[in-house]
Amino acid sequence: QVQLVESGGGLVQAGGSLRLSCAASRSIFSINTMGWYRQAPGKQRELVATATSGGTTNYADSVKGRFTISRANAKNTVDLQMNSLKPEDTAIYYCHADRIWTIAGPKDGYWGQGTQVTVSS
């Protein structure tokens, strides 16, 4: 079974920190770009941060200087360290892989189920 599983969400006060983790199932033996997206109620899903297998990172302007994405390619994991959290960061955060490889071959656009982050004012 192919899965991306997120963890680390929770409730935190404004100014606090959380660390999200995403782990790929062992059936996935390679991933191109991994990233984090988020979706707040009534809003479109938006990019938060991405990291390529080669180490290139990209951040949304709204989180630059506050969030840090990191990858461990050998384990197909990606973390998101979130500092100085604001109420506007409240959303469901989703792990994403743009292209994965399994024994069945490549597949584009793969999502985890999401983890809730709630920041109180």
PDB file of N, CA and C in Angstrom, residues 12-112:
ATOM      1  N   VAL A  12      -1.580  25.233  19.375  1.00  0.00           N
ATOM      2  CA  VAL A  12      -0.486  26.020  19.930  1.00  0.00           C
ATOM      3  C   VAL A  12      -0.917  27.481  19.987  1.00  0.00           C
ATOM      4  N   GLN A  13      -0.389  28.214  20.942  1.00  0.00           N
ATOM      5  CA  GLN A  13      -0.671  29.640  21.040  1.00  0.00           C
ATOM      6  C   GLN A  13       0.171  30.424  20.044  1.00  0.00           C
ATOM      7  N   ALA A  14      -0.330  31.589  19.667  1.00  0.00           N
ATOM      8  CA  ALA A  14       0.415  32.457  18.766  1.00  0.00           C
ATOM      9  C   ALA A  14       1.812  32.717  19.311  1.00  0.00           C
ATOM     10  N   GLY A  15       2.788  32.650  18.418  1.00  0.00           N
ATOM     11  CA  GLY A  15       4.177  32.806  18.802  1.00  0.00           C
ATOM     12  C   GLY A  15       4.883  31.504  19.110  1.00  0.00           C
ATOM     13  N   GLY A  16       4.135  30.424  19.213  1.00  0.00           N
ATOM     14  CA  GLY A  16       4.716  29.130  19.514  1.00  0.00           C
ATOM     15  C   GLY A  16       5.231  28.412  18.289  1.00  0.00           C
ATOM     16  N   SER A  17       5.636  27.156  18.483  1.00  0.00           N
ATOM     17  CA  SER A  17       6.251  26.363  17.423  1.00  0.00           C
ATOM     18  C   SER A  17       5.653  24.971  17.359  1.00  0.00           C
ATOM     19  N   LEU A  18       5.673  24.397  16.163  1.00  0.00           N
ATOM     20  CA  LEU A  18       5.323  23.011  15.926  1.00  0.00           C
ATOM     21  C   LEU A  18       6.251  22.449  14.865  1.00  0.00           C
ATOM     22  N   ARG A  19       6.443  21.135  14.887  1.00  0.00           N
ATOM     23  CA  ARG A  19       7.224  20.461  13.860  1.00  0.00           C
ATOM     24  C   ARG A  19       6.374  19.358  13.255  1.00  0.00           C
ATOM     25  N   LEU A  20       6.129  19.447  11.954  1.00  0.00           N
ATOM     26  CA  LEU A  20       5.373  18.452  11.226  1.00  0.00           C
ATOM     27  C   LEU A  20       6.320  17.471  10.544  1.00  0.00           C
ATOM     28  N   SER A  21       5.889  16.218  10.457  1.00  0.00           N
ATOM     29  CA  SER A  21       6.671  15.196   9.786  1.00  0.00           C
ATOM     30  C   SER A  21       5.802  14.454   8.787  1.00  0.00           C
ATOM     31  N   CYS A  22       6.410  14.026   7.698  1.00  0.00           N
ATOM     32  CA  CYS A  22       5.742  13.226   6.683  1.00  0.00           C
ATOM     33  C   CYS A  22       6.630  12.047   6.343  1.00  0.00           C
ATOM     34  N   ALA A  23       6.072  10.859   6.421  1.00  0.00           N
ATOM     35  CA  ALA A  23       6.817   9.644   6.135  1.00  0.00           C
ATOM     36  C   ALA A  23       6.152   8.878   4.998  1.00  0.00           C
ATOM     37  N   ALA A  24       6.934   8.483   4.026  1.00  0.00           N
ATOM     38  CA  ALA A  24       6.443   7.688   2.911  1.00  0.00           C
ATOM     39  C   ALA A  24       6.531   6.210   3.238  1.00  0.00           C
ATOM     40  N   SER A  25       5.572   5.445   2.740  1.00  0.00           N
ATOM     41  CA  SER A  25       5.600   4.010   2.940  1.00  0.00           C
ATOM     42  C   SER A  25       6.798   3.397   2.231  1.00  0.00           C
ATOM     43  N   ARG A  26       7.207   2.228   2.701  1.00  0.00           N
ATOM     44  CA  ARG A  26       8.399   1.580   2.156  1.00  0.00           C
ATOM     45  C   ARG A  26       8.217   1.114   0.723  1.00  0.00           C
ATOM     46  N   SER A  27       6.977   1.060   0.252  1.00  0.00           N
ATOM     47  CA  SER A  27       6.742   0.707  -1.139  1.00  0.00           C
ATOM     48  C   SER A  27       7.161   1.819  -2.099  1.00  0.00           C
ATOM     49  N   ILE A  28       7.355   3.028  -1.589  1.00  0.00           N
ATOM     50  CA  ILE A  28       7.861   4.145  -2.378  1.00  0.00           C
ATOM     51  C   ILE A  28       9.375   4.162  -2.239  1.00  0.00           C
ATOM     52  N   PHE A  29      10.075   3.919  -3.336  1.00  0.00           N
ATOM     53  CA  PHE A  29      11.527   3.862  -3.235  1.00  0.00           C
ATOM     54  C   PHE A  29      12.229   5.093  -3.789  1.00  0.00           C
ATOM     55  N   SER A  30      11.481   6.048  -4.356  1.00  0.00           N
ATOM     56  CA  SER A  30      12.080   7.294  -4.806  1.00  0.00           C
ATOM     57  C   SER A  30      10.999   8.359  -4.929  1.00  0.00           C
ATOM     58  N   ILE A  31      11.353   9.605  -4.584  1.00  0.00           N
ATOM     59  CA  ILE A  31      10.452  10.738  -4.699  1.00  0.00           C
ATOM     60  C   ILE A  31      11.240  11.914  -5.255  1.00  0.00           C
ATOM     61  N   ASN A  32      10.653  12.617  -6.218  1.00  0.00           N
ATOM     62  CA  ASN A  32      11.300  13.791  -6.797  1.00  0.00           C
ATOM     63  C   ASN A  32      11.216  14.976  -5.826  1.00  0.00           C
ATOM     64  N   THR A  33      10.145  15.757  -5.907  1.00  0.00           N
ATOM     65  CA  THR A  33       9.953  16.894  -5.015  1.00  0.00           C
ATOM     66  C   THR A  33       8.908  16.559  -3.954  1.00  0.00           C
ATOM     67  N   MET A  34       9.244  16.820  -2.699  1.00  0.00           N
ATOM     68  CA  MET A  34       8.299  16.694  -1.600  1.00  0.00           C
ATOM     69  C   MET A  34       7.992  18.078  -1.055  1.00  0.00           C
ATOM     70  N   GLY A  35       6.798  18.236  -0.516  1.00  0.00           N
ATOM     71  CA  GLY A  35       6.443  19.545  -0.006  1.00  0.00           C
ATOM     72  C   GLY A  35       5.273  19.513   0.942  1.00  0.00           C
ATOM     73  N   TRP A  36       4.982  20.684   1.454  1.00  0.00           N
ATOM     74  CA  TRP A  36       3.854  20.895   2.344  1.00  0.00           C
ATOM     75  C   TRP A  36       2.915  21.932   1.755  1.00  0.00           C
ATOM     76  N   TYR A  37       1.631  21.624   1.793  1.00  0.00           N
ATOM     77  CA  TYR A  37       0.569  22.532   1.410  1.00  0.00           C
ATOM     78  C   TYR A  37      -0.392  22.652   2.580  1.00  0.00           C
ATOM     79  N   ARG A  38      -1.226  23.687   2.561  1.00  0.00           N
ATOM     80  CA  ARG A  38      -2.208  23.845   3.623  1.00  0.00           C
ATOM     81  C   ARG A  38      -3.513  24.377   3.059  1.00  0.00           C
ATOM     82  N   GLN A  39      -4.594  24.074   3.766  1.00  0.00           N
ATOM     83  CA  GLN A  39      -5.905  24.536   3.365  1.00  0.00           C
ATOM     84  C   GLN A  39      -6.700  24.930   4.603  1.00  0.00           C
ATOM     85  N   ALA A  40      -7.083  26.203   4.666  1.00  0.00           N
ATOM     86  CA  ALA A  40      -7.920  26.712   5.732  1.00  0.00           C
ATOM     87  C   ALA A  40      -9.383  26.631   5.299  1.00  0.00           C
ATOM     88  N   PRO A  41     -10.317  26.604   6.247  1.00  0.00           N
ATOM     89  CA  PRO A  41     -11.731  26.536   5.891  1.00  0.00           C
ATOM     90  C   PRO A  41     -12.141  27.664   4.954  1.00  0.00           C
ATOM     91  N   GLY A  42     -12.813  27.316   3.868  1.00  0.00           N
ATOM     92  CA  GLY A  42     -13.285  28.297   2.916  1.00  0.00           C
ATOM     93  C   GLY A  42     -12.234  28.863   1.988  1.00  0.00           C
ATOM     94  N   LYS A  43     -11.024  28.334   2.034  1.00  0.00           N
ATOM     95  CA  LYS A  43      -9.948  28.851   1.205  1.00  0.00           C
ATOM     96  C   LYS A  43      -9.358  27.756   0.326  1.00  0.00           C
ATOM     97  N   GLN A  44      -8.649  28.176  -0.712  1.00  0.00           N
ATOM     98  CA  GLN A  44      -7.979  27.246  -1.607  1.00  0.00           C
ATOM     99  C   GLN A  44      -6.743  26.656  -0.932  1.00  0.00           C
ATOM    100  N   ARG A  45      -6.418  25.447  -1.345  1.00  0.00           N
ATOM    101  CA  ARG A  45      -5.176  24.850  -0.878  1.00  0.00           C
ATOM    102  C   ARG A  45      -3.999  25.625  -1.469  1.00  0.00           C
ATOM    103  N   GLU A  46      -3.003  25.915  -0.636  1.00  0.00           N
ATOM    104  CA  GLU A  46      -1.889  26.721  -1.070  1.00  0.00           C
ATOM    105  C   GLU A  46      -0.563  26.074  -0.698  1.00  0.00           C
ATOM    106  N   LEU A  47       0.445  26.385  -1.495  1.00  0.00           N
ATOM    107  CA  LEU A  47       1.789  25.888  -1.231  1.00  0.00           C
ATOM    108  C   LEU A  47       2.372  26.564  -0.005  1.00  0.00           C
ATOM    109  N   VAL A  48       3.038  25.778   0.834  1.00  0.00           N
ATOM    110  CA  VAL A  48       3.769  26.302   1.978  1.00  0.00           C
ATOM    111  C   VAL A  48       5.265  26.251   1.711  1.00  0.00           C
ATOM    112  N   ALA A  49       5.772  25.067   1.384  1.00  0.00           N
ATOM    113  CA  ALA A  49       7.194  24.898   1.129  1.00  0.00           C
ATOM    114  C   ALA A  49       7.425  23.607   0.364  1.00  0.00           C
ATOM    115  N   THR A  50       8.485  23.570  -0.445  1.00  0.00           N
ATOM    116  CA  THR A  50       8.865  22.362  -1.170  1.00  0.00           C
ATOM    117  C   THR A  50      10.365  22.156  -1.073  1.00  0.00           C
ATOM    118  N   ALA A  51      10.774  20.921  -1.279  1.00  0.00           N
ATOM    119  CA  ALA A  51      12.191  20.566  -1.296  1.00  0.00           C
ATOM    120  C   ALA A  51      12.416  19.480  -2.332  1.00  0.00           C
ATOM    121  N   THR A  52      13.328  19.715  -3.272  1.00  0.00           N
ATOM    122  CA  THR A  52      13.653  18.717  -4.274  1.00  0.00           C
ATOM    123  C   THR A  52      14.628  17.699  -3.709  1.00  0.00           C
ATOM    124  N   SER A  53      14.768  16.590  -4.418  1.00  0.00           N
ATOM    125  CA  SER A  53      15.735  15.584  -4.002  1.00  0.00           C
ATOM    126  C   SER A  53      17.156  16.109  -4.079  1.00  0.00           C
ATOM    127  N   GLY A  54      17.384  17.145  -4.881  1.00  0.00           N
ATOM    128  CA  GLY A  54      18.696  17.752  -4.993  1.00  0.00           C
ATOM    129  C   GLY A  54      18.992  18.821  -3.967  1.00  0.00           C
ATOM    130  N   GLY A  55      18.027  19.148  -3.105  1.00  0.00           N
ATOM    131  CA  GLY A  55      18.269  20.082  -2.020  1.00  0.00           C
ATOM    132  C   GLY A  55      17.746  21.487  -2.233  1.00  0.00           C
ATOM    133  N   THR A  56      17.091  21.754  -3.354  1.00  0.00           N
ATOM    134  CA  THR A  56      16.533  23.074  -3.597  1.00  0.00           C
ATOM    135  C   THR A  56      15.232  23.248  -2.826  1.00  0.00           C
ATOM    136  N   THR A  57      15.105  24.358  -2.108  1.00  0.00           N
ATOM    137  CA  THR A  57      13.902  24.626  -1.321  1.00  0.00           C
ATOM    138  C   THR A  57      13.181  25.856  -1.843  1.00  0.00           C
ATOM    139  N   ASN A  58      11.887  25.896  -1.588  1.00  0.00           N
ATOM    140  CA  ASN A  58      11.039  26.996  -2.015  1.00  0.00           C
ATOM    141  C   ASN A  58       9.994  27.238  -0.936  1.00  0.00           C
ATOM    142  N   TYR A  59       9.721  28.520  -0.644  1.00  0.00           N
ATOM    143  CA  TYR A  59       8.788  28.876   0.412  1.00  0.00           C
ATOM    144  C   TYR A  59       7.783  29.903  -0.075  1.00  0.00           C
ATOM    145  N   ALA A  60       6.575  29.792   0.444  1.00  0.00           N
ATOM    146  CA  ALA A  60       5.605  30.851   0.248  1.00  0.00           C
ATOM    147  C   ALA A  60       6.067  32.105   0.976  1.00  0.00           C
ATOM    148  N   ASP A  61       5.766  33.271   0.405  1.00  0.00           N
ATOM    149  CA  ASP A  61       6.195  34.519   1.027  1.00  0.00           C
ATOM    150  C   ASP A  61       5.675  34.652   2.461  1.00  0.00           C
ATOM    151  N   SER A  62       4.498  34.132   2.723  1.00  0.00           N
ATOM    152  CA  SER A  62       3.879  34.292   4.024  1.00  0.00           C
ATOM    153  C   SER A  62       4.595  33.537   5.137  1.00  0.00           C
ATOM    154  N   VAL A  63       5.458  32.577   4.787  1.00  0.00           N
ATOM    155  CA  VAL A  63       6.133  31.777   5.812  1.00  0.00           C
ATOM    156  C   VAL A  63       7.640  31.934   5.789  1.00  0.00           C
ATOM    157  N   LYS A  64       8.179  32.676   4.850  1.00  0.00           N
ATOM    158  CA  LYS A  64       9.626  32.866   4.778  1.00  0.00           C
ATOM    159  C   LYS A  64      10.149  33.480   6.071  1.00  0.00           C
ATOM    160  N   GLY A  65      11.239  32.925   6.566  1.00  0.00           N
ATOM    161  CA  GLY A  65      11.824  33.393   7.807  1.00  0.00           C
ATOM    162  C   GLY A  65      11.227  32.778   9.046  1.00  0.00           C
ATOM    163  N   ARG A  66      10.105  32.072   8.906  1.00  0.00           N
ATOM    164  CA  ARG A  66       9.452  31.439  10.046  1.00  0.00           C
ATOM    165  C   ARG A  66       9.447  29.918   9.952  1.00  0.00           C
ATOM    166  N   PHE A  67       9.276  29.385   8.743  1.00  0.00           N
ATOM    167  CA  PHE A  67       9.186  27.941   8.529  1.00  0.00           C
ATOM    168  C   PHE A  67      10.449  27.440   7.843  1.00  0.00           C
ATOM    169  N   THR A  68      10.822  26.203   8.136  1.00  0.00           N
ATOM    170  CA  THR A  68      11.957  25.557   7.497  1.00  0.00           C
ATOM    171  C   THR A  68      11.583  24.140   7.097  1.00  0.00           C
ATOM    172  N   ILE A  69      11.803  23.809   5.817  1.00  0.00           N
ATOM    173  CA  ILE A  69      11.535  22.467   5.329  1.00  0.00           C
ATOM    174  C   ILE A  69      12.850  21.703   5.256  1.00  0.00           C
ATOM    175  N   SER A  70      12.811  20.422   5.580  1.00  0.00           N
ATOM    176  CA  SER A  70      14.010  19.594   5.531  1.00  0.00           C
ATOM    177  C   SER A  70      13.648  18.195   5.072  1.00  0.00           C
ATOM    178  N   ARG A  71      14.563  17.565   4.321  1.00  0.00           N
ATOM    179  CA  ARG A  71      14.345  16.228   3.783  1.00  0.00           C
ATOM    180  C   ARG A  71      15.441  15.276   4.204  1.00  0.00           C
ATOM    181  N   ALA A  72      15.053  14.022   4.307  1.00  0.00           N
ATOM    182  CA  ALA A  72      15.997  12.919   4.442  1.00  0.00           C
ATOM    183  C   ALA A  72      15.700  11.969   3.291  1.00  0.00           C
ATOM    184  N   ASN A  73      16.439  12.106   2.200  1.00  0.00           N
ATOM    185  CA  ASN A  73      16.127  11.379   0.975  1.00  0.00           C
ATOM    186  C   ASN A  73      16.172   9.870   1.145  1.00  0.00           C
ATOM    187  N   ALA A  74      17.138   9.389   1.917  1.00  0.00           N
ATOM    188  CA  ALA A  74      17.288   7.952   2.082  1.00  0.00           C
ATOM    189  C   ALA A  74      16.082   7.326   2.765  1.00  0.00           C
ATOM    190  N   LYS A  75      15.370   8.101   3.562  1.00  0.00           N
ATOM    191  CA  LYS A  75      14.200   7.596   4.275  1.00  0.00           C
ATOM    192  C   LYS A  75      12.887   8.081   3.668  1.00  0.00           C
ATOM    193  N   ASN A  76      12.960   8.936   2.635  1.00  0.00           N
ATOM    194  CA  ASN A  76      11.772   9.523   2.015  1.00  0.00           C
ATOM    195  C   ASN A  76      10.873  10.181   3.044  1.00  0.00           C
ATOM    196  N   THR A  77      11.471  11.040   3.850  1.00  0.00           N
ATOM    197  CA  THR A  77      10.725  11.821   4.826  1.00  0.00           C
ATOM    198  C   THR A  77      10.942  13.303   4.572  1.00  0.00           C
ATOM    199  N   VAL A  78       9.994  14.117   5.002  1.00  0.00           N
ATOM    200  CA  VAL A  78      10.124  15.560   4.921  1.00  0.00           C
ATOM    201  C   VAL A  78       9.476  16.171   6.160  1.00  0.00           C
ATOM    202  N   ASP A  79      10.185  17.108   6.786  1.00  0.00           N
ATOM    203  CA  ASP A  79       9.709  17.776   7.987  1.00  0.00           C
ATOM    204  C   ASP A  79       9.476  19.253   7.706  1.00  0.00           C
ATOM    205  N   LEU A  80       8.630  19.850   8.519  1.00  0.00           N
ATOM    206  CA  LEU A  80       8.387  21.288   8.447  1.00  0.00           C
ATOM    207  C   LEU A  80       8.444  21.848   9.852  1.00  0.00           C
ATOM    208  N   GLN A  81       9.488  22.616  10.131  1.00  0.00           N
ATOM    209  CA  GLN A  81       9.617  23.301  11.405  1.00  0.00           C
ATOM    210  C   GLN A  81       8.923  24.649  11.295  1.00  0.00           C
ATOM    211  N   MET A  82       7.937  24.883  12.144  1.00  0.00           N
ATOM    212  CA  MET A  82       7.136  26.093  12.095  1.00  0.00           C
ATOM    213  C   MET A  82       7.352  26.880  13.383  1.00  0.00           C
ATOM    214  N   ASN A  83       7.909  28.065  13.244  1.00  0.00           N
ATOM    215  CA  ASN A  83       8.160  28.952  14.371  1.00  0.00           C
ATOM    216  C   ASN A  83       7.340  30.229  14.230  1.00  0.00           C
ATOM    217  N   SER A  84       7.216  30.950  15.322  1.00  0.00           N
ATOM    218  CA  SER A  84       6.482  32.222  15.334  1.00  0.00           C
ATOM    219  C   SER A  84       5.118  32.079  14.689  1.00  0.00           C
ATOM    220  N   LEU A  85       4.392  31.064  15.098  1.00  0.00           N
ATOM    221  CA  LEU A  85       3.111  30.766  14.480  1.00  0.00           C
ATOM    222  C   LEU A  85       2.092  31.869  14.739  1.00  0.00           C
ATOM    223  N   LYS A  86       1.250  32.083  13.739  1.00  0.00           N
ATOM    224  CA  LYS A  86       0.199  33.088  13.782  1.00  0.00           C
ATOM    225  C   LYS A  86      -1.156  32.416  13.609  1.00  0.00           C
ATOM    226  N   PRO A  87      -2.232  33.048  14.093  1.00  0.00           N
ATOM    227  CA  PRO A  87      -3.560  32.468  13.876  1.00  0.00           C
ATOM    228  C   PRO A  87      -3.867  32.200  12.405  1.00  0.00           C
ATOM    229  N   GLU A  88      -3.348  33.003  11.497  1.00  0.00           N
ATOM    230  CA  GLU A  88      -3.573  32.800  10.073  1.00  0.00           C
ATOM    231  C   GLU A  88      -2.912  31.538   9.534  1.00  0.00           C
ATOM    232  N   ASP A  89      -2.036  30.917  10.315  1.00  0.00           N
ATOM    233  CA  ASP A  89      -1.429  29.650   9.926  1.00  0.00           C
ATOM    234  C   ASP A  89      -2.356  28.465  10.189  1.00  0.00           C
ATOM    235  N   THR A  90      -3.459  28.692  10.858  1.00  0.00           N
ATOM    236  CA  THR A  90      -4.405  27.620  11.154  1.00  0.00           C
ATOM    237  C   THR A  90      -4.932  27.009   9.859  1.00  0.00           C
ATOM    238  N   ALA A  91      -4.777  25.700   9.714  1.00  0.00           N
ATOM    239  CA  ALA A  91      -5.174  25.009   8.494  1.00  0.00           C
ATOM    240  C   ALA A  91      -4.906  23.522   8.666  1.00  0.00           C
ATOM    241  N   ILE A  92      -5.398  22.750   7.708  1.00  0.00           N
ATOM    242  CA  ILE A  92      -4.957  21.373   7.571  1.00  0.00           C
ATOM    243  C   ILE A  92      -3.726  21.381   6.680  1.00  0.00           C
ATOM    244  N   TYR A  93      -2.664  20.764   7.142  1.00  0.00           N
ATOM    245  CA  TYR A  93      -1.414  20.723   6.405  1.00  0.00           C
ATOM    246  C   TYR A  93      -1.257  19.357   5.748  1.00  0.00           C
ATOM    247  N   TYR A  94      -0.952  19.373   4.447  1.00  0.00           N
ATOM    248  CA  TYR A  94      -0.865  18.161   3.650  1.00  0.00           C
ATOM    249  C   TYR A  94       0.550  17.951   3.124  1.00  0.00           C
ATOM    250  N   CYS A  95       1.021  16.750   3.228  1.00  0.00           N
ATOM    251  CA  CYS A  95       2.266  16.359   2.603  1.00  0.00           C
ATOM    252  C   CYS A  95       2.002  16.011   1.135  1.00  0.00           C
ATOM    253  N   HIS A  96       2.946  16.344   0.261  1.00  0.00           N
ATOM    254  CA  HIS A  96       2.764  16.141  -1.168  1.00  0.00           C
ATOM    255  C   HIS A  96       4.054  15.650  -1.808  1.00  0.00           C
ATOM    256  N   ALA A  97       3.895  14.773  -2.774  1.00  0.00           N
ATOM    257  CA  ALA A  97       5.001  14.334  -3.613  1.00  0.00           C
ATOM    258  C   ALA A  97       4.607  14.535  -5.059  1.00  0.00           C
ATOM    259  N   ASP A  98       5.454  15.220  -5.827  1.00  0.00           N
ATOM    260  CA  ASP A  98       5.075  15.501  -7.205  1.00  0.00           C
ATOM    261  C   ASP A  98       5.205  14.278  -8.104  1.00  0.00           C
ATOM    262  N   ARG A  99       6.168  13.413  -7.806  1.00  0.00           N
ATOM    263  CA  ARG A  99       6.332  12.183  -8.557  1.00  0.00           C
ATOM    264  C   ARG A  99       6.975  11.130  -7.657  1.00  0.00           C
ATOM    265  N   ILE A 100       6.345   9.964  -7.597  1.00  0.00           N
ATOM    266  CA  ILE A 100       6.871   8.861  -6.816  1.00  0.00           C
ATOM    267  C   ILE A 100       7.149   7.682  -7.734  1.00  0.00           C
ATOM    268  N   TRP A 101       8.045   6.812  -7.286  1.00  0.00           N
ATOM    269  CA  TRP A 101       8.340   5.576  -8.005  1.00  0.00           C
ATOM    270  C   TRP A 101       8.104   4.396  -7.075  1.00  0.00           C
ATOM    271  N   THR A 102       7.324   3.448  -7.549  1.00  0.00           N
ATOM    272  CA  THR A 102       7.133   2.178  -6.875  1.00  0.00           C
ATOM    273  C   THR A 102       7.435   1.069  -7.859  1.00  0.00           C
ATOM    274  N   ILE A 103       7.237  -0.160  -7.430  1.00  0.00           N
ATOM    275  CA  ILE A 103       7.461  -1.287  -8.314  1.00  0.00           C
ATOM    276  C   ILE A 103       6.550  -1.224  -9.540  1.00  0.00           C
ATOM    277  N   ALA A 104       5.424  -0.522  -9.414  1.00  0.00           N
ATOM    278  CA  ALA A 104       4.491  -0.379 -10.527  1.00  0.00           C
ATOM    279  C   ALA A 104       4.888   0.715 -11.503  1.00  0.00           C
ATOM    280  N   GLY A 105       5.905   1.494 -11.171  1.00  0.00           N
ATOM    281  CA  GLY A 105       6.347   2.580 -12.018  1.00  0.00           C
ATOM    282  C   GLY A 105       6.065   3.939 -11.413  1.00  0.00           C
ATOM    283  N   PRO A 106       6.221   5.011 -12.206  1.00  0.00           N
ATOM    284  CA  PRO A 106       6.045   6.357 -11.664  1.00  0.00           C
ATOM    285  C   PRO A 106       4.580   6.765 -11.584  1.00  0.00           C
ATOM    286  N   LYS A 107       4.286   7.653 -10.642  1.00  0.00           N
ATOM    287  CA  LYS A 107       2.954   8.218 -10.484  1.00  0.00           C
ATOM    288  C   LYS A 107       3.105   9.664 -10.042  1.00  0.00           C
ATOM    289  N   ASP A 108       2.334  10.567 -10.668  1.00  0.00           N
ATOM    290  CA  ASP A 108       2.424  11.992 -10.373  1.00  0.00           C
ATOM    291  C   ASP A 108       1.324  12.429  -9.417  1.00  0.00           C
ATOM    292  N   GLY A 109       1.624  13.436  -8.611  1.00  0.00           N
ATOM    293  CA  GLY A 109       0.637  14.077  -7.766  1.00  0.00           C
ATOM    294  C   GLY A 109       0.088  13.187  -6.668  1.00  0.00           C
ATOM    295  N   TYR A 110       0.855  12.978  -5.601  1.00  0.00           N
ATOM    296  CA  TYR A 110       0.471  12.099  -4.515  1.00  0.00           C
ATOM    297  C   TYR A 110       0.349  12.896  -3.227  1.00  0.00           C
ATOM    298  N   TRP A 111      -0.766  12.704  -2.505  1.00  0.00           N
ATOM    299  CA  TRP A 111      -1.085  13.479  -1.303  1.00  0.00           C
ATOM    300  C   TRP A 111      -1.245  12.597  -0.077  1.00  0.00           C
ATOM    301  N   GLY A 112      -0.845  13.145   1.079  1.00  0.00           N
ATOM    302  CA  GLY A 112      -1.195  12.553   2.354  1.00  0.00           C
ATOM    303  C   GLY A 112      -2.591  12.975   2.770  1.00  0.00           C
TER     304      GLY A 112
END
